[in-house]
Structures are given as C-alpha cells and as structure tokens.
Short mmCIF file of C-alpha atoms and ligand atoms in Angstrom, two decimals:
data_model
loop_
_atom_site.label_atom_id
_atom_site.label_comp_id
_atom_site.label_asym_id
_atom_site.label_seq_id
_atom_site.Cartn_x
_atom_site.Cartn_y
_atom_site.Cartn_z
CA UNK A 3 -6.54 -7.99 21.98
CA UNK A 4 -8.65 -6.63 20.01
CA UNK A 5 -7.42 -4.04 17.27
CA UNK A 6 -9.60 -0.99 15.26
CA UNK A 7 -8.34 -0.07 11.62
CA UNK A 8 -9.82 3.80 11.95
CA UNK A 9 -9.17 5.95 8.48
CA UNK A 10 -12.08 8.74 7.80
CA UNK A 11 -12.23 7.31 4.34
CA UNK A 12 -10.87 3.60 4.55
CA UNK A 13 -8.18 2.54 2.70
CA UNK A 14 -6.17 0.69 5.13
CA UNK A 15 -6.77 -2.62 3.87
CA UNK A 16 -3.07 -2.75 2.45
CA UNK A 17 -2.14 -3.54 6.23
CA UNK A 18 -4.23 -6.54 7.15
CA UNK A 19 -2.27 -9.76 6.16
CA UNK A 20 0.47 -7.89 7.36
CA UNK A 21 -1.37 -7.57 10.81
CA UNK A 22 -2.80 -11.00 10.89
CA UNK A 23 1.04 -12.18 10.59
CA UNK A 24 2.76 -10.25 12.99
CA UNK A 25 -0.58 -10.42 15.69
CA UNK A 26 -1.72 -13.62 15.51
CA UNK A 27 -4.12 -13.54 18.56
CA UNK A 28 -5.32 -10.15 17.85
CA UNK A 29 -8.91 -9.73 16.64
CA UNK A 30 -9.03 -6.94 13.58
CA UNK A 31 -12.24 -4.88 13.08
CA UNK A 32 -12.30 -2.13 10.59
CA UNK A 33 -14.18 1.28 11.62
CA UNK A 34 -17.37 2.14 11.29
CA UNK A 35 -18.93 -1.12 13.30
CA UNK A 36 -20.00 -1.66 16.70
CA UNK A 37 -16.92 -4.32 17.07
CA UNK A 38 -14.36 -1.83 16.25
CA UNK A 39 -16.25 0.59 18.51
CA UNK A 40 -14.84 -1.96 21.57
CA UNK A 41 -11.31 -2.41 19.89
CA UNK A 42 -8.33 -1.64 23.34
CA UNK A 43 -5.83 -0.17 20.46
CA UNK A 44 -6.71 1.97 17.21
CA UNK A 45 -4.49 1.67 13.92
CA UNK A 46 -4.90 5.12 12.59
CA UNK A 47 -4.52 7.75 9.84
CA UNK A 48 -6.87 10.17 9.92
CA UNK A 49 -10.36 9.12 12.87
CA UNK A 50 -13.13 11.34 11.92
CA UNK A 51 -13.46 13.43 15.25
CA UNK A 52 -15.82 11.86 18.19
CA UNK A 53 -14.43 7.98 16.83
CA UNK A 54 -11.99 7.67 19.24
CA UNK A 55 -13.81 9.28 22.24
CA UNK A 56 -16.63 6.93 21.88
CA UNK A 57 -14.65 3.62 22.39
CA UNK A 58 -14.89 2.67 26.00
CA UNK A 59 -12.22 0.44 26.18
CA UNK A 60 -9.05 2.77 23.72
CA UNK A 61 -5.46 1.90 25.51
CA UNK A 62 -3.32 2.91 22.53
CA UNK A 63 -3.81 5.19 19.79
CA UNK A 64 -1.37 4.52 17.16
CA UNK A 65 -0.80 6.33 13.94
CA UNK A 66 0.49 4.26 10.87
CA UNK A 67 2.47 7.30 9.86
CA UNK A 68 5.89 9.68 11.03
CA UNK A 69 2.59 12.56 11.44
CA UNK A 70 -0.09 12.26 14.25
CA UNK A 71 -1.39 15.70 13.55
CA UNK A 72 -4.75 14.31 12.13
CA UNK A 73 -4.85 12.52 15.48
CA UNK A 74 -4.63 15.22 17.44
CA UNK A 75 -6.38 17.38 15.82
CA UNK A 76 -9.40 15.58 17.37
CA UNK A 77 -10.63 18.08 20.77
CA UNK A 78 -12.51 15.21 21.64
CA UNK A 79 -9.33 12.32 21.65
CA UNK A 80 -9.07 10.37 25.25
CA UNK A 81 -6.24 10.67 27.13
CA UNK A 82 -4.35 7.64 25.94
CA UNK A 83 -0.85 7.45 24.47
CA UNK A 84 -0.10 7.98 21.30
CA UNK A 85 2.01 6.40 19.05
CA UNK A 86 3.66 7.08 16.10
CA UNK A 87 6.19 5.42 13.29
CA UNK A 88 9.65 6.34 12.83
CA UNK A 89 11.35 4.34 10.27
CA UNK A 90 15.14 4.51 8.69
CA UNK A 91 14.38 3.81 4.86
CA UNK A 92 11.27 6.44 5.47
CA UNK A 93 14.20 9.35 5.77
CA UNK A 94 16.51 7.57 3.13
CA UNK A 95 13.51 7.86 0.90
CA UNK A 96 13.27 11.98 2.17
CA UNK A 97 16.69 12.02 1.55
CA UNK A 98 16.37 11.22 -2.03
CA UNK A 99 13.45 13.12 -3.17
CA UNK A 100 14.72 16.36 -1.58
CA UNK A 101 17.95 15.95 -3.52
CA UNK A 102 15.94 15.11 -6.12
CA UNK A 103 14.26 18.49 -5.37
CA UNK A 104 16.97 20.37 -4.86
CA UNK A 105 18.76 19.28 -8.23
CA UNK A 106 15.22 20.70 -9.78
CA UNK A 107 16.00 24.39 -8.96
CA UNK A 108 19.90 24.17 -8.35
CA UNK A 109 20.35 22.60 -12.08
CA UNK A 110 17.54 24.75 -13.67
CA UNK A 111 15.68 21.89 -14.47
CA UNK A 112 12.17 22.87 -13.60
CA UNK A 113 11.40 25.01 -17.17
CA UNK A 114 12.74 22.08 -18.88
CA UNK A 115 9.42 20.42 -19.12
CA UNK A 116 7.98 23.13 -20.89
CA UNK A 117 10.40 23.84 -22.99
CA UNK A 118 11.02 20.61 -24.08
CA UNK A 119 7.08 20.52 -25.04
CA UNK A 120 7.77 23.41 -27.32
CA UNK A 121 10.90 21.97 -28.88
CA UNK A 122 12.65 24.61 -27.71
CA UNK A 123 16.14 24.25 -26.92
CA UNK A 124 17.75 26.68 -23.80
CA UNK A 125 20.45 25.67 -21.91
CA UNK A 126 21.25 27.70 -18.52
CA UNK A 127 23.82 28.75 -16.60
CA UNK A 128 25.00 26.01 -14.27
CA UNK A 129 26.09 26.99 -10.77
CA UNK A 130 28.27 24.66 -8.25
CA UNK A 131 26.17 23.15 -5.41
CA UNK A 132 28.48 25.49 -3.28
CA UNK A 133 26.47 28.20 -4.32
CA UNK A 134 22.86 26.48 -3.59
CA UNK A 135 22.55 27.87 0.22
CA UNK A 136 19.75 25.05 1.36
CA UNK A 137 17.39 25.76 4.23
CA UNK A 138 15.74 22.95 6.04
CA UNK A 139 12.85 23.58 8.27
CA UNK A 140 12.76 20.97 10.67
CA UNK A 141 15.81 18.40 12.17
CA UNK A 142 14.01 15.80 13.62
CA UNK A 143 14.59 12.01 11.77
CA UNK A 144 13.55 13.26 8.40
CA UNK A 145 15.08 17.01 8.49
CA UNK A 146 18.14 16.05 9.75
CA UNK A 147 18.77 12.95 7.59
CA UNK A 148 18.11 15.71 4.74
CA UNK A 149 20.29 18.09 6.07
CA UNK A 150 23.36 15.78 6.11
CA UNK A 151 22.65 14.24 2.83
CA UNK A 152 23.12 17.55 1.20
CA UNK A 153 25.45 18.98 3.26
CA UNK A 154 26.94 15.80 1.82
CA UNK A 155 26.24 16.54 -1.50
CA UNK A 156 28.35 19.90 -1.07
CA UNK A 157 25.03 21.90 -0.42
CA UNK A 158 25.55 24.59 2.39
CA UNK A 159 23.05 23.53 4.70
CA UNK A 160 21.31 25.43 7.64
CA UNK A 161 18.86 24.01 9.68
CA UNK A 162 15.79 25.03 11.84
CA UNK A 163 14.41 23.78 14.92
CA UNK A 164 12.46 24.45 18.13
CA UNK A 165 15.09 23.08 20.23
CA UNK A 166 18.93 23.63 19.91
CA UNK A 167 20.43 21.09 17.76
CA UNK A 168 24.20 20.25 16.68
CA UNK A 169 25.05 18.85 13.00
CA UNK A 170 28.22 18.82 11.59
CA UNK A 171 28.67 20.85 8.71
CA UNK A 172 25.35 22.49 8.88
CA UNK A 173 24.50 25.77 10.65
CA UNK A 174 21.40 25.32 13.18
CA UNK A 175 19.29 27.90 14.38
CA UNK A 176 16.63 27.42 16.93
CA UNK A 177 13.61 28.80 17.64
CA UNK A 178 11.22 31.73 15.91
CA UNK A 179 13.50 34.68 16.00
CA UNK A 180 16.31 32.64 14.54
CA UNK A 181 14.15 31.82 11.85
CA UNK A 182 14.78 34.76 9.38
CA UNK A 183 18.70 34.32 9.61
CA UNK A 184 18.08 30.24 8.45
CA UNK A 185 16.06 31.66 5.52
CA UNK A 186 17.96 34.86 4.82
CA UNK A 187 20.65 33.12 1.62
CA UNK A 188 18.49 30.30 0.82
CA UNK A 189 18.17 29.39 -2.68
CA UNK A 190 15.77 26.54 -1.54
CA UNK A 191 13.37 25.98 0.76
CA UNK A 192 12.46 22.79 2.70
CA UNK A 193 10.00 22.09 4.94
CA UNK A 194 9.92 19.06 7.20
CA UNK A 195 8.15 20.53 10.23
CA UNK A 196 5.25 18.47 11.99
CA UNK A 197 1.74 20.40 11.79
CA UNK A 198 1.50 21.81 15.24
CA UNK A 199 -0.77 25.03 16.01
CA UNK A 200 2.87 26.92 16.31
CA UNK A 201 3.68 25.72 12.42
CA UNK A 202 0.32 26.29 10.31
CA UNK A 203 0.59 28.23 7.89
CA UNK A 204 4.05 29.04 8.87
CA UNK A 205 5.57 29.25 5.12
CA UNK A 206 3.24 32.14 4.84
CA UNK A 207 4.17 35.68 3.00
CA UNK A 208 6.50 36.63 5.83
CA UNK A 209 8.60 33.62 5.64
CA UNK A 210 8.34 32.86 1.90
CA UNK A 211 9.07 36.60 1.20
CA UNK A 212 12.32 36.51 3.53
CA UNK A 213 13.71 34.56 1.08
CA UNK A 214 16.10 35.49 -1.37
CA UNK A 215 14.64 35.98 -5.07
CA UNK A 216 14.62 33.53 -6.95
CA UNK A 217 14.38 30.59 -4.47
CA UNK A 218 12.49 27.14 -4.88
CA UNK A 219 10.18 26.03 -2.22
CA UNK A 220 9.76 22.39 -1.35
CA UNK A 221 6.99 21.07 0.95
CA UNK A 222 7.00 17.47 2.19
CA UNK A 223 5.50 17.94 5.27
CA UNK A 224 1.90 19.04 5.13
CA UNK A 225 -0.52 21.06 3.13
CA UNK A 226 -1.42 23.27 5.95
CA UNK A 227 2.44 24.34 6.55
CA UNK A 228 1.57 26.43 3.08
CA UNK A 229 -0.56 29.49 2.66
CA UNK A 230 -1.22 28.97 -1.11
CA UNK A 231 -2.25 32.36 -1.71
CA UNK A 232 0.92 33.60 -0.58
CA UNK A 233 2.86 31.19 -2.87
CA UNK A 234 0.53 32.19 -5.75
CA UNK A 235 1.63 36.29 -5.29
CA UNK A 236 4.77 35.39 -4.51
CA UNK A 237 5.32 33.03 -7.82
CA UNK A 238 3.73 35.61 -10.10
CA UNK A 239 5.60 38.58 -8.73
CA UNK A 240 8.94 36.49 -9.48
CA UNK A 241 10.29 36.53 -6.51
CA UNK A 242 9.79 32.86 -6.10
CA UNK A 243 10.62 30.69 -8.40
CA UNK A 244 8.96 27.76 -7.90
CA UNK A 245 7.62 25.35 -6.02
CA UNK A 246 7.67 21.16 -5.28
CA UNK A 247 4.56 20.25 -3.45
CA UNK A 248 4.34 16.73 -2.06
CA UNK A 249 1.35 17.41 0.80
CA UNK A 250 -1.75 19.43 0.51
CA UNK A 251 -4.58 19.59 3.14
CA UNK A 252 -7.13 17.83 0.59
CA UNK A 253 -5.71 14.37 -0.28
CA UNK A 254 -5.85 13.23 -3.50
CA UNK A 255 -5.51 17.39 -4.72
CA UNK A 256 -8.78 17.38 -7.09
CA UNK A 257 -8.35 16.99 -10.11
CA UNK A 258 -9.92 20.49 -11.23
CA UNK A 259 -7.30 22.07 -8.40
CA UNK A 260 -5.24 24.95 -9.63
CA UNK A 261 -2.16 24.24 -8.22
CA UNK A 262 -1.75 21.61 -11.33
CA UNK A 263 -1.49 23.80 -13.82
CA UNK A 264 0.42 26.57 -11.85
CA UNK A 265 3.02 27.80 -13.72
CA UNK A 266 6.47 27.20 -11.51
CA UNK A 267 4.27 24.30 -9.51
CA UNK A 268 4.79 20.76 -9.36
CA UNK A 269 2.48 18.26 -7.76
CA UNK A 270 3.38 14.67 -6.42
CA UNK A 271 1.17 12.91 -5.08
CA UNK A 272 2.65 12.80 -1.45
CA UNK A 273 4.85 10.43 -2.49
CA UNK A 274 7.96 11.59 -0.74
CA UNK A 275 8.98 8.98 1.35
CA UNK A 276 6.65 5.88 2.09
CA UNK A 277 6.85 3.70 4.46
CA UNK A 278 6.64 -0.04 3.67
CA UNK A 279 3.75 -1.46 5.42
CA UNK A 280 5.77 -4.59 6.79
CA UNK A 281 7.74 -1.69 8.34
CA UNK A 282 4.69 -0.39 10.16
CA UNK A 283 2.89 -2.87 11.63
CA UNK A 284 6.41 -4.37 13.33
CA UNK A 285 6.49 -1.50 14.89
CA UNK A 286 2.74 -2.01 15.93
CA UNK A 287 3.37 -5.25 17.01
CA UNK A 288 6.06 -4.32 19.30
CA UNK A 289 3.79 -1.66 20.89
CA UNK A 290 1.02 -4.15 21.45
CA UNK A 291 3.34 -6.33 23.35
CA UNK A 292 4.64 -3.39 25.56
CA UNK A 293 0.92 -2.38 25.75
CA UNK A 294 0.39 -5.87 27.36
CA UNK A 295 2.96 -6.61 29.82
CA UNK A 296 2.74 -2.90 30.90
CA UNK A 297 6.31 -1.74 29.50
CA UNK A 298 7.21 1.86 27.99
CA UNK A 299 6.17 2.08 24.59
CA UNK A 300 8.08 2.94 21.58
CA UNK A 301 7.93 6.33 19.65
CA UNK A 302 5.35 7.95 21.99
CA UNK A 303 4.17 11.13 21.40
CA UNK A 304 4.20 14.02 23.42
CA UNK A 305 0.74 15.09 22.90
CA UNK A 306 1.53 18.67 24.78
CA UNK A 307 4.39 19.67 22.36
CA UNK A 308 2.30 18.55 19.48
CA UNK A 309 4.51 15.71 17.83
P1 NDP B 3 10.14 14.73 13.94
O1 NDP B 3 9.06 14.80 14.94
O2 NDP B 3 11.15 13.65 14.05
O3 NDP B 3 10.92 16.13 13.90
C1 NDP B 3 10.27 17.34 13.89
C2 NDP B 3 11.28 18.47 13.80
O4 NDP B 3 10.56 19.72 13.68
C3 NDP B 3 12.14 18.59 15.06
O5 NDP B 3 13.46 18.96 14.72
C4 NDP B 3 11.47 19.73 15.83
O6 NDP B 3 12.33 20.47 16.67
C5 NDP B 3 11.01 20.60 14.69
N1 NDP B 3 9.91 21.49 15.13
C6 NDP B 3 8.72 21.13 15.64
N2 NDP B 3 7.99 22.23 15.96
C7 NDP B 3 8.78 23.29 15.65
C8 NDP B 3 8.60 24.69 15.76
N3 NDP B 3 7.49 25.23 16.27
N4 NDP B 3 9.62 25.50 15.37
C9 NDP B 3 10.76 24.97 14.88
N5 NDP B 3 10.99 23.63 14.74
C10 NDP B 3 9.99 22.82 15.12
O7 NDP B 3 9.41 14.68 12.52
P2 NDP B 3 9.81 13.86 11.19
O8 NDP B 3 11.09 14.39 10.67
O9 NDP B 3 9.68 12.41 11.40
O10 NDP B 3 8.60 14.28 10.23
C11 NDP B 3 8.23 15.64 10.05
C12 NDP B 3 6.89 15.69 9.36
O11 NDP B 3 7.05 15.31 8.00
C13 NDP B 3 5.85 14.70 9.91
O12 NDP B 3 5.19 15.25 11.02
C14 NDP B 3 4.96 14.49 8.74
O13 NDP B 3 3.96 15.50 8.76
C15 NDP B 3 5.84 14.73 7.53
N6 NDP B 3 6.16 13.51 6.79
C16 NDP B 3 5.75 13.44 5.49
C17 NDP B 3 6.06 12.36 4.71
C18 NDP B 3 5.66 12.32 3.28
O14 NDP B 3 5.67 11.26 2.65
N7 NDP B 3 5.35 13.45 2.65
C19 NDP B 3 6.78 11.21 5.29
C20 NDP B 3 7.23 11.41 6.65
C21 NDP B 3 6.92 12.52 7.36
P3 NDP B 3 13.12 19.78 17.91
O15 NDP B 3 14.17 18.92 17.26
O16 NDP B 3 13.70 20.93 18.63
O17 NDP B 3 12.10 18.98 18.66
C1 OXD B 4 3.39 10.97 6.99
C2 OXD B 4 3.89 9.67 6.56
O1 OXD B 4 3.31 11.23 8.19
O2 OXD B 4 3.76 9.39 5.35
O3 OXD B 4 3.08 11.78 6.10
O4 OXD B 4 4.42 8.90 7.38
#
C-alpha cells in the first residue's frame, strides 16, 4: 500500500522510522511529488486545500492528531473516511496541564512572574479549591478526563456538551441555551471543544463576558475557538483576569505577535498534551489493516457532525 505524509509545511518526518516499523510493506512518499499524488491512504495534519482531491486513488484520510478540523476544512476533500487519533496518555497529559492551569488562577500564581522580576514580595489571599467553580467546554476523551480530574481535585466541575452526558460529581449541561448556566459561577474557563462551524469563535464577548469577574480563561483546543479582540477588551476592562493560551490559528504565534507580551496572557507553545508518535502510527497501522481486509475502521469521523 502505498502511504502519503501530507503537512502544508512538512514537518512530519518525526513519524517515518516509526512507519517503516509498524508497515513494513507499505511504500512512504512525502507530499508535494507525483508518487505521493497516487498514495491509497494520506497521513495528515494540515493538506493544503485541492491535495487531497487530486489523488485518484485516496481510500483513507487519516489525521495524526485528536483534531481533523484542518482536514475538513478542505471544500474540495473526497468522500473517503476519515480518521482520527484518540489516545489515553494524550488526556492524562490534558489532565495535567489544565490542573496545572487551573492552580495558575485558583492559587494566584499568574502575577507572580512579574512580581518576582521586580523583587517585589505580595502574597494573596488563598481560597479552597471548593471555591474555584471550573467550567469545561467540551466532554469528549479530553474534556471529560479533565472534568473528573478536577472534580477530583475538589474543583466543582460543570461540563458542556452538544449531546447529554452523565459524570459523576460534575454538573452537565447540553447544548447552546444551557451554555450560559455552565459559565454563569465559573472562576475558570476551559475549552476543549473541536473546531466545528457551530464552535468558531464561540469564546467570543458573549460567552467570555457571561463569566463571572475575575475568571481565567484557558484554551487548549484551537486558536479559532478565541476572538482575541474580545479577550483583549475584556482583559483590560478587568473583568477577565487572564488568560492560558495553548492553540492559536497561526502556528508557531510570530514572534512579533502581541499576545506575548499581553499583560494577564500566557503563551505555550501548543504543548498541552502530545501524543507520542509510536502512539500514532499503531493506531495507523491498525487502520491500514482494516482498510485492507475491508473491516470497520477505528476512530472514524463523522464528517457531517464535524468531529
Ligand atoms: P472529542 O471529539 O472526543 O470530544 C468533543 C467534545 O466536544 C464532545 O463532548 C462534544 O459533545 C463536544 N462538542 C462538539 N461540538 C459541540 C457543540 N457545538 N456544542 C457543545 N459541545 C460540543 O474531542 P477531544 O476531547 O479528543 O479533543 C477536543 C479538541 O481538543 C480536538 O478537536 C483538538 O482540536 C483539541 N486538542 C488539542 C490538543 C493540544 O495539544 N492542544 C491535544 C488534543 C486535542 P458530544 O459529547 O455531545 O458529542
Ligand atoms: C491536536 C493534537 O489535535 O495535538 O491538537 O492531537
């Protein structure tokens, strides 16, 4: 079988011994070539729109990541399945960074930083993690492995979904008009939404402004869930008071970005939760052998709902 590594600006070298292991009789072309152009299956991040409607013999279209939103993005993409990863130690690793994240607001740590660059010693009030209403947006495999590790952690959790969803210990609401009662007490914000048309921009001035003042947003899901310009007003007014930003719709943020040196901001480099690539490409390989003897593949997408 023949396999097409497709990123719009390479980069996916990292998974080719792994590949050549796990698929020994598969051939590996990296896009752009005319080889690649004939691949049955396309490893994928982000295809530069038209690449995947211009190979004549696609079967498989599978992402290397939890998001296939870059994928589908494309009006041109073939109707094919689409595939996507969905790994344990990828929400372990959510898990920890949004406690991590969490602790950053709910302990007061985020002026630290700055005043510890001016030698200036402040301690603050410290408040029980009872008191640290979290909201998480999104209860799929990362949201919901978030929710229960700080519900855990003694957080009071409530959760938000499109469907109806049951967690113990953590109050679910489900669907658009629920939304405002998940945000109404939370202290902080988390979103782990896929990008769908129905979630851009969706942590826009409405939603960010529901919140109580004073709340911490965190965004691990993708840049285009934020409208930065409400973010901005609503940091400078005060009535936000911060912000963790893991995702941004230009990867690597440039350097010259504002949203470094926002005051209340902090940028990782969407660094969350990353999957190892030994991880990925078993998951590949498994799909390749469905793929071939005709079985139901693993972690399909449903292209209609959007993830
Ligand atoms: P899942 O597909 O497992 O879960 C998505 C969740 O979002 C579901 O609970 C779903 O609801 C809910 N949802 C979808 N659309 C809506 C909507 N319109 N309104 C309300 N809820 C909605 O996703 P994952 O948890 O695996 O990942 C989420 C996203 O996080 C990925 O798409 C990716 O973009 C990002 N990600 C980022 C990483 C990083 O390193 N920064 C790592 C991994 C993921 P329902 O349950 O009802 O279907
Ligand atoms: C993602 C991932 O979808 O890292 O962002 O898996």
């Amino acid at each position: 079988m023949r396999l097409a590594l497709i990123n719009r600006t390479g980069g996916l070298e990292f998974l080719e011994d792994h590949i050549r292991a796990a698929c020994p009789g598969a051939r590996l072309e990296y896009w752009p070539s005319e080889a690649a152009r004939e691949a049955e299956v396309a490893i994928c991040w982000d295809p530069p729109d038209g690449t995947l409607a211009d190979m004549p013999n696609l079967r498989l279209v599978h992402s290397i990541g939890a998001g296939v939103d870059r994928i589908l993005a494309d009006p041109t993409l073939p109707d094919v399945p689409v595939c996507r990863i969905r790994d344990d130690d990828l929400a372990v690793a959510m898990g920890e960074y949004c406690h991590w994240a969490t602790l950053w607001f709910h302990r007061g740590l985020d002026p630290v930083p700055r005043n510890a660059a001016a030698g200036h010693w402040h301690r603050f009030e410290q408040r029980p993690a009872s008191q640290v209403p979290v909201c998480v947006l999104g209860l799929g495999d990362t949201g919901r492995h978030v929710a229960c590790r700080l519900r855990d952690a003694g957080y009071p959790v409530r959760g938000w979904s499109r469907s109806p969803h049951d967690i113990p210990g953590v109050v679910c609401h489900a669907g658009p008009e629920a939304l405002p009662l998940a945000l109404a007490d939370a202290q902080v914000l988390i979103c782990l939404l896929p990008l769908t048309p129905d979630t851009t921009g969706i942590l826009g001035h409405a939603t960010l402004s529901a919140l109580p003042p004073g709340a911490g947003v965190v965004l691990c899901s993708r840049g285009e869930h934020l409208d930065r310009a409400a973010l901005v007003t609503l940091l400078r007014s005060g009535h936000l008071r911060g912000a963790v930003l893991d995702v941004f719709p230009q990867e690597p943020l440039p350097a010259d970005d504002p949203l470094w040196r926002e005051p209340g901001v902090l940028v990782t480099p969407h660094m969350s939760a990353l999957a190892k690539p030994r991880r990925i490409v078993v998951q590949i390989a498994e799909n390749l052998r469905r793929l071939d003897r005709g079985a139901p593949l693993l972690n399909r997408v449903d292209r209609a709902r959007g993830y």
